[in-house]
mmCIF file of C-alpha atoms and ligand atoms in Angstrom:
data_model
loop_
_atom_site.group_PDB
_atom_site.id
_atom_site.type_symbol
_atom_site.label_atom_id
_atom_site.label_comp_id
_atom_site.label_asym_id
_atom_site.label_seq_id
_atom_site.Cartn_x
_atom_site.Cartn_y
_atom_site.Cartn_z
ATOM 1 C CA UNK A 16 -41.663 -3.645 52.829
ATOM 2 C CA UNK A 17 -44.837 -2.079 51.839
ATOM 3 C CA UNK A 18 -46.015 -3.234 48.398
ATOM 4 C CA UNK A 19 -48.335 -0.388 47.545
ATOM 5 C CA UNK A 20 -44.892 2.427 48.039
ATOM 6 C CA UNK A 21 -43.232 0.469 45.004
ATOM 7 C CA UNK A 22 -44.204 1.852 42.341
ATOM 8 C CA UNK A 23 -42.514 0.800 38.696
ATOM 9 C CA UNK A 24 -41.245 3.468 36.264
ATOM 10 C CA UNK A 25 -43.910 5.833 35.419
ATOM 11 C CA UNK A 26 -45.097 5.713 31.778
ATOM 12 C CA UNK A 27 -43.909 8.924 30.615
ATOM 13 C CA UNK A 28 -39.985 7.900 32.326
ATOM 14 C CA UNK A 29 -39.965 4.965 30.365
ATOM 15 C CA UNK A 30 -41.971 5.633 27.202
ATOM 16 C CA UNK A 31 -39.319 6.542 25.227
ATOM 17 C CA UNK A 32 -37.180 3.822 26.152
ATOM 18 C CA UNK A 33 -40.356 1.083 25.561
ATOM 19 C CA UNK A 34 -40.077 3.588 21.180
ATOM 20 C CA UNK A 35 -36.727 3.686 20.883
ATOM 21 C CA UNK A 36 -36.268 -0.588 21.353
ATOM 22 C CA UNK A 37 -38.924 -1.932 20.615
ATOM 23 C CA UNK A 38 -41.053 0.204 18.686
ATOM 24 C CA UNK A 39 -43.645 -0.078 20.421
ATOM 25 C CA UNK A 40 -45.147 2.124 24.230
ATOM 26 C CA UNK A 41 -48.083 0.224 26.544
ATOM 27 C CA UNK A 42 -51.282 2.301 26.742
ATOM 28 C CA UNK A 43 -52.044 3.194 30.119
ATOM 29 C CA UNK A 44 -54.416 0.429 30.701
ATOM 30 C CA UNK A 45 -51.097 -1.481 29.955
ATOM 31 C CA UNK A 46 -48.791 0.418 32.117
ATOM 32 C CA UNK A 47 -51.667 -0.506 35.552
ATOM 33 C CA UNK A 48 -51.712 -3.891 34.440
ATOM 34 C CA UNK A 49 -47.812 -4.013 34.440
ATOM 35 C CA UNK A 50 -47.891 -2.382 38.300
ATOM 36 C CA UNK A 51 -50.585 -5.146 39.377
ATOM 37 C CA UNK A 52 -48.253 -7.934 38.200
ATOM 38 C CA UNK A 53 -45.330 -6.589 39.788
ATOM 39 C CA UNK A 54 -47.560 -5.831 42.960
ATOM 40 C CA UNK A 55 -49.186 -9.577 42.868
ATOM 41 C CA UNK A 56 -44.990 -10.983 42.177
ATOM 42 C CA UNK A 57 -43.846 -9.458 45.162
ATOM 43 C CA UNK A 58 -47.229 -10.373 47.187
ATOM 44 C CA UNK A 59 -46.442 -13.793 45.993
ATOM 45 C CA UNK A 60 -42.890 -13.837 46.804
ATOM 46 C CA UNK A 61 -43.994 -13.938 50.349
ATOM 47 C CA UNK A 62 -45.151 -17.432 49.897
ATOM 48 C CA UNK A 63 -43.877 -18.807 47.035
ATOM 49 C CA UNK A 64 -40.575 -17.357 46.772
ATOM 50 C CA UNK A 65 -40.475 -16.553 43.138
ATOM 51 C CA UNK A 66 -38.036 -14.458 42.085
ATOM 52 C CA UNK A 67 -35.321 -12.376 43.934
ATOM 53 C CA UNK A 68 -35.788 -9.205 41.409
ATOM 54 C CA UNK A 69 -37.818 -7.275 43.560
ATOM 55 C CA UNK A 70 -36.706 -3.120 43.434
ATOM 56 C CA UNK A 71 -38.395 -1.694 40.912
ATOM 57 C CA UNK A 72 -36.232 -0.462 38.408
ATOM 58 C CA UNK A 73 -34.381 -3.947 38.318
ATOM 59 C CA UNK A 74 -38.244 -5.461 37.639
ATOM 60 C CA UNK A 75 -38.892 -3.417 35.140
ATOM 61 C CA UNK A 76 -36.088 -4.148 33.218
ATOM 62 C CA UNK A 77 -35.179 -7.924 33.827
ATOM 63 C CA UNK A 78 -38.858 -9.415 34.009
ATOM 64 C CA UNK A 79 -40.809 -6.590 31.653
ATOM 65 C CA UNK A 80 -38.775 -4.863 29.374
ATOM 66 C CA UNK A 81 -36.638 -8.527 28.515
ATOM 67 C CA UNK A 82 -39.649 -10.302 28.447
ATOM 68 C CA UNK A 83 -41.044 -8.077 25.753
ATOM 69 C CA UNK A 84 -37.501 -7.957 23.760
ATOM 70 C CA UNK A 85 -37.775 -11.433 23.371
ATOM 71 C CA UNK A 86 -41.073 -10.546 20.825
ATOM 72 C CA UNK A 87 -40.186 -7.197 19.929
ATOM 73 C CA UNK A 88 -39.886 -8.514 15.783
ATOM 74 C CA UNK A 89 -43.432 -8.983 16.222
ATOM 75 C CA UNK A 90 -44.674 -5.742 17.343
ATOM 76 C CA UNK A 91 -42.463 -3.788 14.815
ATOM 77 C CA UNK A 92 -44.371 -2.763 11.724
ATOM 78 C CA UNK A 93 -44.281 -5.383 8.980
ATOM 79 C CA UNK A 94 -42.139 -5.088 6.168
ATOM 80 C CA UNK A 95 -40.089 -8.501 6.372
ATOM 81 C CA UNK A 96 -42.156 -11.278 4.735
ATOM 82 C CA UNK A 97 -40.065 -13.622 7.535
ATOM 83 C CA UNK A 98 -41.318 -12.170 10.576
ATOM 84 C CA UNK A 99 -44.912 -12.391 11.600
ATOM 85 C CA UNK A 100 -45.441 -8.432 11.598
ATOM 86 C CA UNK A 101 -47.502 -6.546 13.500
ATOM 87 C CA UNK A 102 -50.967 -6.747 11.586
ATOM 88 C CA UNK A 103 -50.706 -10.785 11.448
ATOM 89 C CA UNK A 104 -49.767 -10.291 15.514
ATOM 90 C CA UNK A 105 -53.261 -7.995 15.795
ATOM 91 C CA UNK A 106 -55.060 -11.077 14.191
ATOM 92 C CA UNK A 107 -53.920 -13.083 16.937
ATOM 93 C CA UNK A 108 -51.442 -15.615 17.400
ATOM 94 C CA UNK A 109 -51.238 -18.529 19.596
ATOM 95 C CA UNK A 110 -47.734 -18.165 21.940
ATOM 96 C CA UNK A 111 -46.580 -21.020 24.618
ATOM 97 C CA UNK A 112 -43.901 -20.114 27.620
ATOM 98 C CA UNK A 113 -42.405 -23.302 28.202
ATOM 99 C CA UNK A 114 -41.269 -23.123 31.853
ATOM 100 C CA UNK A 115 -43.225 -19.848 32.249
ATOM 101 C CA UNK A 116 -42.253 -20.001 36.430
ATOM 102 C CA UNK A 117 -43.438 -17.130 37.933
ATOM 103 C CA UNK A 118 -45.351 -16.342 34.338
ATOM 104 C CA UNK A 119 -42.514 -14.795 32.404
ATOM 105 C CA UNK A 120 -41.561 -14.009 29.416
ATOM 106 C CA UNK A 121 -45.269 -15.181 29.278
ATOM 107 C CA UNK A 122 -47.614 -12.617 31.246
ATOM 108 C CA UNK A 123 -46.055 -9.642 30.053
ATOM 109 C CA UNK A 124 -46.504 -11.358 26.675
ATOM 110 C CA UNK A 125 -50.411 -11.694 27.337
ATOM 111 C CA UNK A 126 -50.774 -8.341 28.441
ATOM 112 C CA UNK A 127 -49.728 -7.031 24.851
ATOM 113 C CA UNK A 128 -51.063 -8.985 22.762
ATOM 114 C CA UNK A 129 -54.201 -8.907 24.256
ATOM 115 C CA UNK A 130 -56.497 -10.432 21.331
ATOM 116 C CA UNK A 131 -53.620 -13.530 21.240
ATOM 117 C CA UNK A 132 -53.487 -16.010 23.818
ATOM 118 C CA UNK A 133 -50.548 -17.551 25.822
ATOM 119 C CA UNK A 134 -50.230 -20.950 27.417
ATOM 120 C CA UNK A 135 -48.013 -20.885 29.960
ATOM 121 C CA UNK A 136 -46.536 -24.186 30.906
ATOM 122 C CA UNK A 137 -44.889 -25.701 33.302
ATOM 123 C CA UNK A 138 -43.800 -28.622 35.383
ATOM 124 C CA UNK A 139 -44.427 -27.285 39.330
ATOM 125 C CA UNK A 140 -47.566 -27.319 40.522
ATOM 126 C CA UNK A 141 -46.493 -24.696 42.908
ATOM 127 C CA UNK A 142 -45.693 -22.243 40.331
ATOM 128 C CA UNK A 143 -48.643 -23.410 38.325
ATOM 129 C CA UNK A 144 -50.638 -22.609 41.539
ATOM 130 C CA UNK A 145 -49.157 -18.599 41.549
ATOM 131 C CA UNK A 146 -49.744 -18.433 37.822
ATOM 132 C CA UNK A 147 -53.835 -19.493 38.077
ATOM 133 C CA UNK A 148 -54.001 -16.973 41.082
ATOM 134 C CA UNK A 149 -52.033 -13.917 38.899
ATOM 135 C CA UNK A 150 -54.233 -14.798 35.890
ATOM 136 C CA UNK A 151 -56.935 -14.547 37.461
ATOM 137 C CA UNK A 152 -56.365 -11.791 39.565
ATOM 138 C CA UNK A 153 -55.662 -9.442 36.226
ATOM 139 C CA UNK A 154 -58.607 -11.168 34.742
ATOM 140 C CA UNK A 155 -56.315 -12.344 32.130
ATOM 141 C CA UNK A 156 -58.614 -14.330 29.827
ATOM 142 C CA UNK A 157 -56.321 -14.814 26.962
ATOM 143 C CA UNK A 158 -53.718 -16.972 29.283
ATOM 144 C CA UNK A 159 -54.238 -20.514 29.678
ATOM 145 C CA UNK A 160 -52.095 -22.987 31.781
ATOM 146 C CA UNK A 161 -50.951 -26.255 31.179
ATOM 147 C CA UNK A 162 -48.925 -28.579 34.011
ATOM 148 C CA UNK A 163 -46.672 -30.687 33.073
ATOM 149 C CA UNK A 164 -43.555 -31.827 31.348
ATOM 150 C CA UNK A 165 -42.516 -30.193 27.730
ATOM 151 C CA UNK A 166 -41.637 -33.672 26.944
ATOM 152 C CA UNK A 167 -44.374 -34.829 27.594
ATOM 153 C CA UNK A 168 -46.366 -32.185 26.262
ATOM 154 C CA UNK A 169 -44.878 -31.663 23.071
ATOM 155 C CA UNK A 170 -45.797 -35.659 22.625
ATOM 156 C CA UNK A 171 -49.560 -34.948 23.157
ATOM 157 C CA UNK A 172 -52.061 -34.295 19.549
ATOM 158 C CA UNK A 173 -53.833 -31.368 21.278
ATOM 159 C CA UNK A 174 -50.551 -29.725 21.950
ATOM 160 C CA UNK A 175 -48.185 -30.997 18.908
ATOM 161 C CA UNK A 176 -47.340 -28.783 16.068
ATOM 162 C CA UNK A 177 -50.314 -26.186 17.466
ATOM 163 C CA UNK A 178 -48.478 -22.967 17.863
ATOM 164 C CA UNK A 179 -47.872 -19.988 16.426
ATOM 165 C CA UNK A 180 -45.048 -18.473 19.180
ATOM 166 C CA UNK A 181 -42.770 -20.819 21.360
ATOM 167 C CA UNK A 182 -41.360 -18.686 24.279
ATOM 168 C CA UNK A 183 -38.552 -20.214 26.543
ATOM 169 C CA UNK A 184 -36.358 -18.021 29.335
ATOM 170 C CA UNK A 185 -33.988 -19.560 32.089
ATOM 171 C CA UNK A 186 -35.027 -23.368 31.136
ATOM 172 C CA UNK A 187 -32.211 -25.177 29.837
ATOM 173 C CA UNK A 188 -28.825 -25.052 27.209
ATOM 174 C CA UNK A 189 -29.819 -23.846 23.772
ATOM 175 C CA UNK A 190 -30.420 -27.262 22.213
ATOM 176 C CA UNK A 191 -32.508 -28.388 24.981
ATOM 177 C CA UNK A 192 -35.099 -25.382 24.651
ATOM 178 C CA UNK A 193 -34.963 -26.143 20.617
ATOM 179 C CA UNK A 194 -36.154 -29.942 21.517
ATOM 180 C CA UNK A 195 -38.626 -28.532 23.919
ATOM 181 C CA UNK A 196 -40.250 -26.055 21.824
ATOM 182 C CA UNK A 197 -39.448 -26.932 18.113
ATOM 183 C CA UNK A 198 -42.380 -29.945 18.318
ATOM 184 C CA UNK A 199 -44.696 -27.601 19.626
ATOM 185 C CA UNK A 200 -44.948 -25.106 16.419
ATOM 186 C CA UNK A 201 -47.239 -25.509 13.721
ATOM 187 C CA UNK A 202 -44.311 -25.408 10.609
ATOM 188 C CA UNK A 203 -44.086 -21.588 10.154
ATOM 189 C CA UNK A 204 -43.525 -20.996 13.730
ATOM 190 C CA UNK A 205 -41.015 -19.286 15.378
ATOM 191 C CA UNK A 206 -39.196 -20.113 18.890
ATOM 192 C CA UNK A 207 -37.838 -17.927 20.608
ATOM 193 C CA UNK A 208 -34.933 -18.881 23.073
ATOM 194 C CA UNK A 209 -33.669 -16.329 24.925
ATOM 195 C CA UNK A 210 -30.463 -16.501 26.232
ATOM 196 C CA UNK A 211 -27.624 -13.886 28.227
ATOM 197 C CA UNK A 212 -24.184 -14.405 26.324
ATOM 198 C CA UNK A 213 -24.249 -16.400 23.309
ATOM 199 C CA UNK A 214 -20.730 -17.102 20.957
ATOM 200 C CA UNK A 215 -20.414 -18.039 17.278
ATOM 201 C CA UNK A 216 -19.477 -21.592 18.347
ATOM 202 C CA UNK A 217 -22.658 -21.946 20.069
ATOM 203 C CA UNK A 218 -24.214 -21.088 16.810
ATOM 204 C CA UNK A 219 -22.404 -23.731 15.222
ATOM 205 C CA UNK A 220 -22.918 -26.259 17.541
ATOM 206 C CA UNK A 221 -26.902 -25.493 17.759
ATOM 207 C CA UNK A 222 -27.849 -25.899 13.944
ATOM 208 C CA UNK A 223 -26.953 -28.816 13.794
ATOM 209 C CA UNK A 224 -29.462 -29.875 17.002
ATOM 210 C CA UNK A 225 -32.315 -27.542 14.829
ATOM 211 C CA UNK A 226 -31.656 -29.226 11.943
ATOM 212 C CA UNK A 227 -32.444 -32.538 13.320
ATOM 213 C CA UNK A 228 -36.038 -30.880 14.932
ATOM 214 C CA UNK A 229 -37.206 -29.555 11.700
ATOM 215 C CA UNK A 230 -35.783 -25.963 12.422
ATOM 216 C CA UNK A 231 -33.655 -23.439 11.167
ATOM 217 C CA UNK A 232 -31.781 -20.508 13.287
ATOM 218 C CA UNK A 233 -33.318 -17.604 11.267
ATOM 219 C CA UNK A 234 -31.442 -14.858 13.019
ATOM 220 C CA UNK A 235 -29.824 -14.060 16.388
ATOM 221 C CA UNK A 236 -30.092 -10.963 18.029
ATOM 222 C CA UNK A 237 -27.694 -9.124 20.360
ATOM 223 C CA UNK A 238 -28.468 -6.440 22.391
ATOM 224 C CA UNK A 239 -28.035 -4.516 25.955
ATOM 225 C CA UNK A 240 -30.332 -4.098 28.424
ATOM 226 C CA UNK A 241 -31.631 -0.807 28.790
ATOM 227 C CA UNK A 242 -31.084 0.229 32.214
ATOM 228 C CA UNK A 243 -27.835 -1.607 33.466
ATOM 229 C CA UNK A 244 -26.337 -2.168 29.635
ATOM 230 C CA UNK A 245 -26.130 -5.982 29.975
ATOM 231 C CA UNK A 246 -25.732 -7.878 27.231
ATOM 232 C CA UNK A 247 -28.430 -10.015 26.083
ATOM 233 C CA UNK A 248 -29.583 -12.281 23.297
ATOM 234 C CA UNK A 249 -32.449 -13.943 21.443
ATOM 235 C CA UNK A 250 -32.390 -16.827 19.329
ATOM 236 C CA UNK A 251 -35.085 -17.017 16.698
ATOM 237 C CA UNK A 252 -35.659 -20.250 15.142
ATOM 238 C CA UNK A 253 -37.969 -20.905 12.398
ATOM 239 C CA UNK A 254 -39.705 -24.183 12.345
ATOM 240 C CA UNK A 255 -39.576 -25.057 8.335
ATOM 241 C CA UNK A 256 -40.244 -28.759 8.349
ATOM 242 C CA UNK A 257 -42.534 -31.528 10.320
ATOM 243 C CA UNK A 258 -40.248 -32.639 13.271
ATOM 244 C CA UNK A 259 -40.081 -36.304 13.724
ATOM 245 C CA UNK A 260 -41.924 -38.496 15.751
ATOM 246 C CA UNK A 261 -39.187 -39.307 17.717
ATOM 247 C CA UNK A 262 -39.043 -35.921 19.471
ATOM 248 C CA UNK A 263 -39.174 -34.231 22.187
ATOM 249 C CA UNK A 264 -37.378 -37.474 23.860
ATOM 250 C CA UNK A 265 -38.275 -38.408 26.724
ATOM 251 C CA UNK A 266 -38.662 -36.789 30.127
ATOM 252 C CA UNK A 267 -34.465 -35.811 31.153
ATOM 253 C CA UNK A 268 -33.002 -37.905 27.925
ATOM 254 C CA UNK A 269 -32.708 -34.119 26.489
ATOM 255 C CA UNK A 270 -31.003 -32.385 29.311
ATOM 256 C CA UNK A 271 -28.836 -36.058 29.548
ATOM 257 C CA UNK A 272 -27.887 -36.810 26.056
ATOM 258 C CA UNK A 273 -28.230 -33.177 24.519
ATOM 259 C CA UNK A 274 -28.479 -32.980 20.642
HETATM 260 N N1 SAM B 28 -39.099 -18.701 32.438
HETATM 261 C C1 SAM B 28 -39.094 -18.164 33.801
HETATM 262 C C2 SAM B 28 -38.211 -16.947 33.890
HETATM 263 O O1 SAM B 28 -37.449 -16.687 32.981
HETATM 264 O O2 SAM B 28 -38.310 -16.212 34.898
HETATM 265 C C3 SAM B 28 -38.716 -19.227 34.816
HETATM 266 C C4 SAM B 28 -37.339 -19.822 34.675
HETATM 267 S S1 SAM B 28 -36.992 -21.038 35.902
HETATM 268 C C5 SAM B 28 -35.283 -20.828 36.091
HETATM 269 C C6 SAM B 28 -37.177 -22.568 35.000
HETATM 270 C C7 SAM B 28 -38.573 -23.111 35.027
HETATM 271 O O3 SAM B 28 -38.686 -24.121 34.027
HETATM 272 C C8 SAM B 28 -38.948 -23.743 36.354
HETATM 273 O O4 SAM B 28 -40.150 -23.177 36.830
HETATM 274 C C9 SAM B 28 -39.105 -25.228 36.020
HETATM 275 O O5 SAM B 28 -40.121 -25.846 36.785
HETATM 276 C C10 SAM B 28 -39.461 -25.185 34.542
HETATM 277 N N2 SAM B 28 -39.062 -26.376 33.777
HETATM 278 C C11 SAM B 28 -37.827 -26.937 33.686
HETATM 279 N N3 SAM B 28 -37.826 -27.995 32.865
HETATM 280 C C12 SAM B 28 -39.103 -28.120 32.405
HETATM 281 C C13 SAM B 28 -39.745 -29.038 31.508
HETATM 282 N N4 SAM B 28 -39.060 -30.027 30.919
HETATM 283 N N5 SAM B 28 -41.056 -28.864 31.264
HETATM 284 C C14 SAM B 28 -41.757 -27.866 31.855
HETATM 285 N N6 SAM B 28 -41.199 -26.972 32.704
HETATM 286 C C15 SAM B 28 -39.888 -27.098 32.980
#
C-alpha cells in the first residue's frame, strides 16, 4: 500500500455533507491537515498498529466525521443559553480526550478549534509515543498530552475541575466514562460520551451514576452515520455541582464496582 495514492474525500465531495450535519465545512487549510493525519495514522499503523480503519472513505467517516459529531452543539451558531455556542467556542475552550489512543475524537477536535486547546490523555505510553510524534508532525501547538490513568488524573489539583470539554470514545460502559470525566470539568462543563447504540434503560440506569458525580444528562443525541447510515449516539452531560472528593475511585474500582 502506497500512502501518498490514498487520498480522503475531496472537500467539495464532502462539503455538503460536513453543512448539512454539523453546520459547519473545514477551510482548506483544514481539509490538508485532515489528509496529513490520516497519512501519519496509516504511516503509524505500520508500527504501532493503531487502528484497523484504514480505506479512506471508512476514515473519513468513523475517525473524522464521528469525531467531530461528538462536538457538533458547539460549532452550531448560538442560540441555546445551555450549549457553549459557537462565539464562546471562538474564545477558546479547554477540551480533554480521555483515552485519546491513536488521538481521537481528540486531534480532529484540535484541528477545529484551533485557538482552543486539547489534552489528550492516556494510559499507554505507546500510544502516548504516536500522539507526541502526530502532534508534532502537524505542528499542532494547541494539543497537549498527559500519560497516565483518568483515575489518577482526575485526583490531581492541576487537572481537577479544570476543563471546559471532557471528550471520551471507545473507553469504557457509560457510567465509567461519567466517573472518568465528570471530576475533570470545571462546574459548567460538559462531557461528552459517545457511544454506538444506547436504550432508554441505559438512560435510566446512568442518572443515577451522574447524579452521584455532580452531573446531569442534559440531552442525548441519536443519529446515523453519514456514509454507511449506522446508528450512533452522544451523551451530553452537564457538570452542575462540585463532585466529591471521593471520586474518580481508584485505578479499576470503576470498571469493577460500576456506579
Ligand atoms: N478514544 C480512541 C478512539 O475512539 O479511537 C481510543 C479508544 S481505545 C479502544 C481505549 C483507549 O483508552 C486505550 O488507548 C486505553 O489505553 C485508554 N484507556 C483505558 N482506560 C483508561 C484510563 N482509565 N485512563 C486513561 N486511558 C485509558
Amino acid at each position: 500500500m502506497t500512502v501518498n495514492n490514498l487520498k480522503l474525500p475531496s472537500l467539495s465531495e464532502v462539503a455538503n455533507i460536513w453543512q448539512q450535519t454539523l453546520h459547519w465545512t473545514p477551510t482548506v487549510q483544514q481539509q490538508v491537515q485532515f489528509q496529513q493525519l490520516y497519512e501519519f495514522i496509516l504511516e503509524g499503523n505500520r508500527q504501532f498498529n493503531l487502528t484497523r480503519i484504514t480505506d479512506p472513505q471508512e476514515f473519513w467517516e468513523k475517525h473524522l466525521w464521528d469525531s467531530l459529531r461528538g462536538i457538533a452543539p458547539l460549532l452550531r451558531d448560538g442560540g441555546d443559553e445551555n450549549v457553549i455556542s459557537a462565539p464562546t467556542l471562538l474564545s477558546s475552550l479547554s477540551f480533554i480526550d480521555i483515552g485519546t489512543g491513536a488521538g481521537f475524537p481528540g486531534i480532529p477536535v484540535a484541528i477545529t478549534v484551533a485557538n482552543s486547546t486539547v489534552t489528550l490523555l492516556d494510559s499507554t505510553q505507546k500510544k502516548m509515543t504516536f500522539v507526541e510524534k502526530l502532534r508534532a508532525a502537524l505542528d499542532l501547538t494547541n494539543v497537549k498530552t498527559l500519560t497516565g490513568r483518568s483515575e489518577e488524573v482526575g485526583q490531581q489539583p492541576q487537572h481537577r475541575q479544570t476543563y471546559d470539554v471532557a471528550l471520551i470514545r471507545a473507553v469504557g460502559t457509560a457510567s465509567v466514562c461519567a466517573e472518568y470525566a465528570l471530576p475533570l470539568l470545571k462546574q459548567g462543563g460538559l462531557a461528552v460520551i459517545y457511544r454506538g447504540n444506547w436504550t432508554q434503560e441505559e438512560t435510566k440506569a446512568l442518572e443515577n451514576a451522574v447524579n452521584q458525580l455532580g452531573g446531569v444528562i442534559e440531552s442525548i443525541e441519536k443519529f446515523t452515520t453519514p456514509l454507511t447510515d449506522s446508528i450512533r449516539h452522544c451523551l451530553y452531560l452537564r457538570k452542575v455541582a462540585t463532585t466529591p472528593v471521593e471520586f474518580p475511585r481508584p485505578v479499576g474500582v470503576p470498571t469493577q464496582k460500576p456506579l
